[in-house]
Tab-separated table of C-alpha atoms in Angstrom:
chain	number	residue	atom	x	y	z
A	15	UNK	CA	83.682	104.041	92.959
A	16	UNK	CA	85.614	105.384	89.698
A	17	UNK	CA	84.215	108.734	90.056
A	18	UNK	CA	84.799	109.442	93.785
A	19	UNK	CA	88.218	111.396	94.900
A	20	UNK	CA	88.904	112.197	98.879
A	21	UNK	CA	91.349	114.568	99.637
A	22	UNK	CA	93.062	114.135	102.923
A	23	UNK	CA	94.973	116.569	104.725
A	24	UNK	CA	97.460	115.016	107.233
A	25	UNK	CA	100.828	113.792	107.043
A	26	UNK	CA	100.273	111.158	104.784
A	27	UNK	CA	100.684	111.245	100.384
A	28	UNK	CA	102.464	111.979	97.035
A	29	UNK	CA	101.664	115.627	97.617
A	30	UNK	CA	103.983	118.144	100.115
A	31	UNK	CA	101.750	120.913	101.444
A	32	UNK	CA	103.468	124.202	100.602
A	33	UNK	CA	100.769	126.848	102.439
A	34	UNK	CA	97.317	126.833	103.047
A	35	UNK	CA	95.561	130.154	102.064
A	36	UNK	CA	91.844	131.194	103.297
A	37	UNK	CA	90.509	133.546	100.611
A	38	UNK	CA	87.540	133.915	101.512
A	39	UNK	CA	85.563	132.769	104.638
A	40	UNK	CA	87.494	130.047	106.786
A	41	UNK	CA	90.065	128.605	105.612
A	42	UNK	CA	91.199	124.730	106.245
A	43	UNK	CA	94.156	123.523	109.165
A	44	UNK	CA	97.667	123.728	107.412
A	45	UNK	CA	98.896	119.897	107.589
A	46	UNK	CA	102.051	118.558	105.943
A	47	UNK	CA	101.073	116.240	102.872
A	48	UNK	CA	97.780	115.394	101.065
A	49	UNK	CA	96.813	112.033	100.119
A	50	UNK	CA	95.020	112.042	96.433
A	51	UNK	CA	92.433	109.154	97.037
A	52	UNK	CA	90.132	107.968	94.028
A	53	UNK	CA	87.524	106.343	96.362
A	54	UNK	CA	85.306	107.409	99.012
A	55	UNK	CA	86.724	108.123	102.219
A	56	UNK	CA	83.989	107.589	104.386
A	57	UNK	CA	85.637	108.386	107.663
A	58	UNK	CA	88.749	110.833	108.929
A	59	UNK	CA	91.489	108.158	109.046
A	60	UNK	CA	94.059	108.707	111.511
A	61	UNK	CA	96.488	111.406	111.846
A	62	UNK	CA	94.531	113.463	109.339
A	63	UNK	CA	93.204	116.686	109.986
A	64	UNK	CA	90.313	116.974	107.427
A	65	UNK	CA	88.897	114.713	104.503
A	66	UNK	CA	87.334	116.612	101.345
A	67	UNK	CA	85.015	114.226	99.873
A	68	UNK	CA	84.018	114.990	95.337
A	69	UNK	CA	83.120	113.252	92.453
A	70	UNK	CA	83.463	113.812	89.024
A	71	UNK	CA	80.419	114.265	86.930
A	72	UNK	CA	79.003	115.039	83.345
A	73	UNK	CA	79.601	118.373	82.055
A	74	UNK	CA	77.464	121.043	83.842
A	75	UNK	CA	77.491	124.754	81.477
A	76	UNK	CA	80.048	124.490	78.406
A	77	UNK	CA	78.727	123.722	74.776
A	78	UNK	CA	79.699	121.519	72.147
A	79	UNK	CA	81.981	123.978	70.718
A	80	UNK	CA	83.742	124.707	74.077
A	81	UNK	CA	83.847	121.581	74.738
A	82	UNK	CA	85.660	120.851	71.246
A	83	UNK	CA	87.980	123.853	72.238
A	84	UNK	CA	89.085	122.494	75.437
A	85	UNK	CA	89.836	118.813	74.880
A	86	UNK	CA	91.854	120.403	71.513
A	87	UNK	CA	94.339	121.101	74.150
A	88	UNK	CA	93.480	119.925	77.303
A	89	UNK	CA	96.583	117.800	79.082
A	90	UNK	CA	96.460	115.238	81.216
A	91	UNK	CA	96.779	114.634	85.088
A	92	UNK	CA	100.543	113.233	86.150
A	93	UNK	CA	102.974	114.610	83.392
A	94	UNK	CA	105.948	113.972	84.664
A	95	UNK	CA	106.710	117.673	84.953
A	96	UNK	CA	103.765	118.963	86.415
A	97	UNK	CA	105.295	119.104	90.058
A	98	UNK	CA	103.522	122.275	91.102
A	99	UNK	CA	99.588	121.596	92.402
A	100	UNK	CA	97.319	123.486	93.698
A	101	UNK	CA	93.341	122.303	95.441
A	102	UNK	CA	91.047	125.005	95.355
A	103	UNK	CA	87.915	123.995	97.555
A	104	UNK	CA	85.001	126.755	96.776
A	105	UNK	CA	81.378	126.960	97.936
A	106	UNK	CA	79.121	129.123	96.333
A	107	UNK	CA	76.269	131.512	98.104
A	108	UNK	CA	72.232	130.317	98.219
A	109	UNK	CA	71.725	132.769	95.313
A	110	UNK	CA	74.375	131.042	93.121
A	111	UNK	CA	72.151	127.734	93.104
A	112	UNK	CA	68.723	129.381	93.419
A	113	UNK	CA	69.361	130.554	89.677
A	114	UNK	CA	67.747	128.993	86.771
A	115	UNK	CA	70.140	127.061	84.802
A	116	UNK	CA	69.945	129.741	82.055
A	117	UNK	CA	70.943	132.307	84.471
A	118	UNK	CA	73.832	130.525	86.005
A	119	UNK	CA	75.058	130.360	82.638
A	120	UNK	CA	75.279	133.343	81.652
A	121	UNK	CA	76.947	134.668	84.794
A	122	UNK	CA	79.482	131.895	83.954
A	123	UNK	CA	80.838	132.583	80.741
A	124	UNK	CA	79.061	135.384	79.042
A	125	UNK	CA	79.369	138.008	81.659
A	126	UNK	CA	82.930	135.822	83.017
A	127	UNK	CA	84.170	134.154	80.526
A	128	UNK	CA	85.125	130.963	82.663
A	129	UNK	CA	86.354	128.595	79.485
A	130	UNK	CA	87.406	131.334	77.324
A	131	UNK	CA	90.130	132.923	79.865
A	132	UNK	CA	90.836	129.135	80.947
A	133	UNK	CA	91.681	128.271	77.616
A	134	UNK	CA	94.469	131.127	77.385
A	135	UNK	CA	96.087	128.727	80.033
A	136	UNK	CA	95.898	125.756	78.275
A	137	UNK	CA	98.238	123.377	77.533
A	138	UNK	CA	100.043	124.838	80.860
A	139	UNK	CA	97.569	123.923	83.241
A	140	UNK	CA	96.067	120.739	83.904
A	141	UNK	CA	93.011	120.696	85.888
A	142	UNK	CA	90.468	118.744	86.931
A	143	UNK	CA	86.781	119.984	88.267
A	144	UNK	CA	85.307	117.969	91.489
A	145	UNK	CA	81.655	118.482	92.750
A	146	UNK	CA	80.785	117.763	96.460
A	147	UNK	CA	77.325	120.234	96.878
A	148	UNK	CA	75.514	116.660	96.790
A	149	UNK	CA	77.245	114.823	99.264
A	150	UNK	CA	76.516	117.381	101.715
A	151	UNK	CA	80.053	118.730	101.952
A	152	UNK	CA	81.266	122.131	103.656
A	153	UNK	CA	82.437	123.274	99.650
A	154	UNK	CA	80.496	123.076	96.546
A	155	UNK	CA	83.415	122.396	94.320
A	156	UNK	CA	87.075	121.249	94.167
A	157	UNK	CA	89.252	122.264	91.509
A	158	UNK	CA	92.572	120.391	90.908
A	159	UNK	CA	94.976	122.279	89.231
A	160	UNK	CA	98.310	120.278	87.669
A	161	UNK	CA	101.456	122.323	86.612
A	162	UNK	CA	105.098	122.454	85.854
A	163	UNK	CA	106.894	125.020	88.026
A	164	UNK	CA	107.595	127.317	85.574
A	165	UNK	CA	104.175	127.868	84.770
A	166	UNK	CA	103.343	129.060	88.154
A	167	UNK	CA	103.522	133.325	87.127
A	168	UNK	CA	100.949	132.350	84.493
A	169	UNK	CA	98.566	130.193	86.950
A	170	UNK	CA	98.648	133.021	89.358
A	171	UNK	CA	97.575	135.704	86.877
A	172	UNK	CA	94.977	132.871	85.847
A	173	UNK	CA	93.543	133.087	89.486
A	174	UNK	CA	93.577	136.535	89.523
A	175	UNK	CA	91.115	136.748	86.175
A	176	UNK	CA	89.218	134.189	87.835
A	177	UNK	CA	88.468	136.335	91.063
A	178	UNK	CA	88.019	139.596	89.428
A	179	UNK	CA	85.119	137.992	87.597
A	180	UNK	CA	81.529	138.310	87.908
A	181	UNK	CA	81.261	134.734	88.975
A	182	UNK	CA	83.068	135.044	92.368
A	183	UNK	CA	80.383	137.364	93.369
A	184	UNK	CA	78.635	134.748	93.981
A	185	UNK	CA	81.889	132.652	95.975
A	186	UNK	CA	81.141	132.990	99.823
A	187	UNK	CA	84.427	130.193	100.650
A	188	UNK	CA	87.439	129.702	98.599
A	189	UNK	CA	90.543	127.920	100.412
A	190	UNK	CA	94.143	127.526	98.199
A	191	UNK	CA	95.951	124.867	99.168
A	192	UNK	CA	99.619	125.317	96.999
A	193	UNK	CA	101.754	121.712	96.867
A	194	UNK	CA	104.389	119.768	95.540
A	195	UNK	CA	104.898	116.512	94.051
A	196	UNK	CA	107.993	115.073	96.412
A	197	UNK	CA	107.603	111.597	95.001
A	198	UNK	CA	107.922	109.941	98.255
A	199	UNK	CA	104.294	107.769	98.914
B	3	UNK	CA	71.767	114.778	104.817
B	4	UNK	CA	68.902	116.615	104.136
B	5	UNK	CA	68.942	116.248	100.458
B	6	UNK	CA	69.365	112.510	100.829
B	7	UNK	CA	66.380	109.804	99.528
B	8	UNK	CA	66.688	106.130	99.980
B	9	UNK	CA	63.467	104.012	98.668
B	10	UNK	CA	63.898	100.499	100.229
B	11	UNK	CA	61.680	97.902	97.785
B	12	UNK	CA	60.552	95.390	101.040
B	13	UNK	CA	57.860	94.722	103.742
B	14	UNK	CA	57.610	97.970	105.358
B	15	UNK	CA	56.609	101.551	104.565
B	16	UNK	CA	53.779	103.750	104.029
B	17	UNK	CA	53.483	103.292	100.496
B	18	UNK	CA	51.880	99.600	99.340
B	19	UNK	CA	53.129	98.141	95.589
B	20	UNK	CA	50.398	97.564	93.538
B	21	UNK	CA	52.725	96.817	90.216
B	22	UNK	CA	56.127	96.934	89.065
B	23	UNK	CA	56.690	96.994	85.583
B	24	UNK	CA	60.284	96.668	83.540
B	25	UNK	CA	59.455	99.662	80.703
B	26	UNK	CA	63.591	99.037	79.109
B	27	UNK	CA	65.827	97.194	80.526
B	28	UNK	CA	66.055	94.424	83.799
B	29	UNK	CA	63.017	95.572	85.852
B	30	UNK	CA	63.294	95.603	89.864
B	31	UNK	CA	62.333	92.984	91.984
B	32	UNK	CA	58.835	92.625	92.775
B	33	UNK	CA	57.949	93.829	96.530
B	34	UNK	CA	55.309	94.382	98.637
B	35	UNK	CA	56.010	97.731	100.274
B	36	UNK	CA	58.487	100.683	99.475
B	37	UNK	CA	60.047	102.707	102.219
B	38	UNK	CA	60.857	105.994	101.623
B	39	UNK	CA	63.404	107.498	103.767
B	40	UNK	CA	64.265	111.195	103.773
B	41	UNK	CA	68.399	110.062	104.228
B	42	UNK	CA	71.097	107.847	102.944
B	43	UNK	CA	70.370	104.157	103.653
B	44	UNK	CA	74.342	102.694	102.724
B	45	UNK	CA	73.341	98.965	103.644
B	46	UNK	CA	70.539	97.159	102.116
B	47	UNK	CA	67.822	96.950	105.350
B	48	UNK	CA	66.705	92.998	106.631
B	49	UNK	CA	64.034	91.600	104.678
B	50	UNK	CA	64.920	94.200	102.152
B	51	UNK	CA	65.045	93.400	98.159
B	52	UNK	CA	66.564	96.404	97.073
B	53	UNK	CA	67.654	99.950	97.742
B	54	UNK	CA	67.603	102.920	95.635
B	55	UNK	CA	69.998	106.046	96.934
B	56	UNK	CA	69.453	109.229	95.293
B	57	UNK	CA	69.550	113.202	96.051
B	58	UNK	CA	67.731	116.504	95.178
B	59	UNK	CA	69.824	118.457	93.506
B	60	UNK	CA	70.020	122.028	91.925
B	61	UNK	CA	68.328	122.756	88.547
B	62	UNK	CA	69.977	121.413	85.294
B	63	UNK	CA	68.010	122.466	82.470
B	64	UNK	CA	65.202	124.945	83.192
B	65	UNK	CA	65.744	128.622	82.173
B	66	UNK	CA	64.240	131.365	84.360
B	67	UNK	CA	60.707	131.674	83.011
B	68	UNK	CA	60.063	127.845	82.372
B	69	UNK	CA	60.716	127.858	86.571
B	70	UNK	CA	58.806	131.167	87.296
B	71	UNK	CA	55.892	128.710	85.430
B	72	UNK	CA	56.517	125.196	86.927
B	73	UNK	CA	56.525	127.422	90.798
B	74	UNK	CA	53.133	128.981	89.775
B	75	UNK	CA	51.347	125.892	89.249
B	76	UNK	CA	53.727	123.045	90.959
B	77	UNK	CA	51.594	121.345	93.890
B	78	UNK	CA	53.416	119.947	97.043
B	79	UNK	CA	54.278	116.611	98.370
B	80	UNK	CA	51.933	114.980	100.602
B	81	UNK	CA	48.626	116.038	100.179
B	82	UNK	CA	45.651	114.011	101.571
B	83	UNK	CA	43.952	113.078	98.524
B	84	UNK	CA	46.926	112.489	96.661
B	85	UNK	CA	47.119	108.373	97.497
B	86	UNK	CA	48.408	107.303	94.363
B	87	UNK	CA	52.216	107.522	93.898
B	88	UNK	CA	54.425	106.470	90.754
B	89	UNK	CA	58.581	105.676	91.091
B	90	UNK	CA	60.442	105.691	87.914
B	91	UNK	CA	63.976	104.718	88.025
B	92	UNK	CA	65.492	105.724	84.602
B	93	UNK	CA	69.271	104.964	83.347
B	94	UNK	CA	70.133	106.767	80.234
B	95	UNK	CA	72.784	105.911	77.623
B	96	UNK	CA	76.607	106.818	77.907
B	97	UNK	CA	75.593	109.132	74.315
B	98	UNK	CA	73.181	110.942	76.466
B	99	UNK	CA	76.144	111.939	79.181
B	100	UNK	CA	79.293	112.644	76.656
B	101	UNK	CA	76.956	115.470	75.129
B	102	UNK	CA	77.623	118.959	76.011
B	103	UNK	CA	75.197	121.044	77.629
B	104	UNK	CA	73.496	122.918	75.022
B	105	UNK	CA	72.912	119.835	73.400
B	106	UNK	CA	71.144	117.385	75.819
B	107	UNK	CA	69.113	120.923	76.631
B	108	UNK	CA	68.279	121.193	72.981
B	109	UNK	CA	67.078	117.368	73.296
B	110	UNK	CA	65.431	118.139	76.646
B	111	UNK	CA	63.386	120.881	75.933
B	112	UNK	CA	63.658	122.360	72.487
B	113	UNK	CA	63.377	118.990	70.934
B	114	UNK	CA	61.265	116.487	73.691
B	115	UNK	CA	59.583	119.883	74.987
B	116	UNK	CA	59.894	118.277	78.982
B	117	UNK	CA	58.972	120.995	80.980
B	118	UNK	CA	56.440	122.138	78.402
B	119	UNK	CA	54.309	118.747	78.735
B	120	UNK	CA	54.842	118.066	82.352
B	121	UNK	CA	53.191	121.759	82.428
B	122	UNK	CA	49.899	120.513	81.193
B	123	UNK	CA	49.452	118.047	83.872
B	124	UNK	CA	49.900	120.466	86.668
B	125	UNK	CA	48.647	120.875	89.233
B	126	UNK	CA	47.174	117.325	89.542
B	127	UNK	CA	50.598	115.239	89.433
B	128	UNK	CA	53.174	116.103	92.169
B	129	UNK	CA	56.548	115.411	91.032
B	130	UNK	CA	60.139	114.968	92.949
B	131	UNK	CA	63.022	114.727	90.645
B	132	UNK	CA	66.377	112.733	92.259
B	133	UNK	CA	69.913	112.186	90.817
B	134	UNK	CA	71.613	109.204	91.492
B	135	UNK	CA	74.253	108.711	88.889
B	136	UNK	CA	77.021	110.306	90.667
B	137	UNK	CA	76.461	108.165	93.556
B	138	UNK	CA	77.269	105.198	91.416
B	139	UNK	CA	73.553	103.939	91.300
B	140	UNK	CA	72.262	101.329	88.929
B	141	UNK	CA	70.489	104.340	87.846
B	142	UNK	CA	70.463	107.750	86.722
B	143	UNK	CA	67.356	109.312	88.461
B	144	UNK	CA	63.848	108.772	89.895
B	145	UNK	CA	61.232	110.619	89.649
B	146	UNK	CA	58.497	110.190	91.990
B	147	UNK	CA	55.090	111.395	91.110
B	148	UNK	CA	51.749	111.633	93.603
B	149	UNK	CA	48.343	112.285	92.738
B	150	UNK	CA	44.476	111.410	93.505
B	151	UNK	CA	43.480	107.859	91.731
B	152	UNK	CA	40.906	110.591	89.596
B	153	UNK	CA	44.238	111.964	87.562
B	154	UNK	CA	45.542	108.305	87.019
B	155	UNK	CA	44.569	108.229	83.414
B	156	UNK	CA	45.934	111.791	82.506
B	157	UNK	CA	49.508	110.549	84.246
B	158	UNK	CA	49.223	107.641	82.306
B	159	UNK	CA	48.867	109.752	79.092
B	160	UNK	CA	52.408	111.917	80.348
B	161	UNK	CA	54.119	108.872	80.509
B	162	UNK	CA	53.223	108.221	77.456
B	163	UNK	CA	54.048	111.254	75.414
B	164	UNK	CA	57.508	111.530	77.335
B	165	UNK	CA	58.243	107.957	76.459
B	166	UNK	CA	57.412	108.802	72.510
B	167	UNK	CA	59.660	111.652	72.603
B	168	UNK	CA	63.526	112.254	71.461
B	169	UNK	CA	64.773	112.459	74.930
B	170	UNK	CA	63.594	108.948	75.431
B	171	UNK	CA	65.681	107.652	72.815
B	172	UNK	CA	68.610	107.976	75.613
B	173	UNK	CA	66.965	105.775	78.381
B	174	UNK	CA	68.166	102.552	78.585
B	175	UNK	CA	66.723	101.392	81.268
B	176	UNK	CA	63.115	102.039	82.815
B	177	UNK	CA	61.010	100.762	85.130
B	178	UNK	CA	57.521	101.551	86.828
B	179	UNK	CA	56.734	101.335	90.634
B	180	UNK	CA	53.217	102.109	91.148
B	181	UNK	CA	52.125	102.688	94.412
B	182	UNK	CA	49.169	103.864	97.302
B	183	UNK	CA	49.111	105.408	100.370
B	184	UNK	CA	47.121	102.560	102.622
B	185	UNK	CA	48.721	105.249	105.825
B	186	UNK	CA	49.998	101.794	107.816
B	187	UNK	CA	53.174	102.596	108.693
């Protein structure tokens, strides 16, 4: 399916692991390459360590102007100097998704300011949101981030804003998995 | 997977098909029983017609108080008198999904006033609301509705003023499963 992207960690891919970081709760088996796959992977292929199923999916909290903002400039997956990645698998606590929509919101970007600080990144970072709560997965979300190296101060501060937020209160498992685009399949 | 629902249009199940009616859209398959199964069903069962795959998810629209209302009122699944049983698959349009989230809310609510109706009709109508659209479904949602044959006509009215109202201007597909409990399994 078009909206469906596995993740496996093994020794197989475009994408040469660099380190594997727990953040917060456990953290995932350092392996030597992921393999970007936009399908389902129903089952651990072979010589893989773990499989992080996701989909992509309609927008979820920003509004129409936000939305505006963003794709103003927004760039795309695969430039051909965004070498630098990084996979950010999160799951968020019970209270997180007990909250109204309203309330979610709020925490989101008026109290966190999720799009506004993203934007300050923008056209630097390419990213692209995954969700995986559905399917029954150990995260809630899987965020794809696309860079060239020299951007890599400015993503780091990025990630710093992010985690000093309000929002990752409410983030009981975050996992940072830093690679590099070797361009050997 | 817990949050999993597969209804399987064929020969078996608790739940006998008195009518199924095409509201927008190809209708389903006309079957005698529907089997509803608390997990995913990937393969379409033997003397099976169709499957529908679908999950319950987290809330999408509803702001704190119009929840703190819905719990107050909001009857469970499953009680004894309630024999009757309605399954609407809906699809809406690919206008309905590019908008941002303040505006299909302002359609939603502010505009189709959803929650607001459905109100009046508790606590006669039960009501299970499923995603399927990021599972690559034929369809967007079901929503599966129980109550006593006495509160047919008032559900009949519901349907009716959600299918008059702004909201339903983005379904482009619809159809009606209605069903009773005859408790052979």
């Amino acid at each position: 399916m078009d909206n469906r992207y596995s993740f496996v960690g093994g020794k197989e891919g475009l994408w040469q692991v660099i380190d594997v970081r727990g953040i917060a709760g456990s953290s995932l088996e350092l392996v030597k390459r992921v393999n970007v796959v936009n399908d389902a992977v129903a089952e651990l292929p072979l010589d893989s360590s773990w499989v992080l199923q996701s989909f992509t999916s309609n927008i979820r909290y920003a509004m129409r102007d936000e939305v505006t903002a963003l794709r103003a400039v927004q760039p795309v997956l695969n430039r051909s100097e965004a070498i630098s990645a990084v996979l950010i698998p999160i799951k968020k606590t019970v209270q997180w998704w007990e909250m109204a929509q309203d309330e979610r919101r709020a925490i989101f970007e008026e109290e966190s300011h999720h799009t506004t600080v993203g934007l300050e990144y923008l056209p630097g970072v390419a990213r692209r949101l995954l969700h995986c709560r559905d399917l029954g997965e150990p995260f809630d979300f899987l965020t794809w981030f696309e860079f060239a190296p020299e951007h890599t101060k400015d993503f780091d501060e990025l990630l710093l804003r992010m985690r000093a937020s309000k929002e990752w209160e409410y983030v009981e498992r975050e996992v940072e998995v830093r690679l590099i685009r070797d361009g050997i399949l």
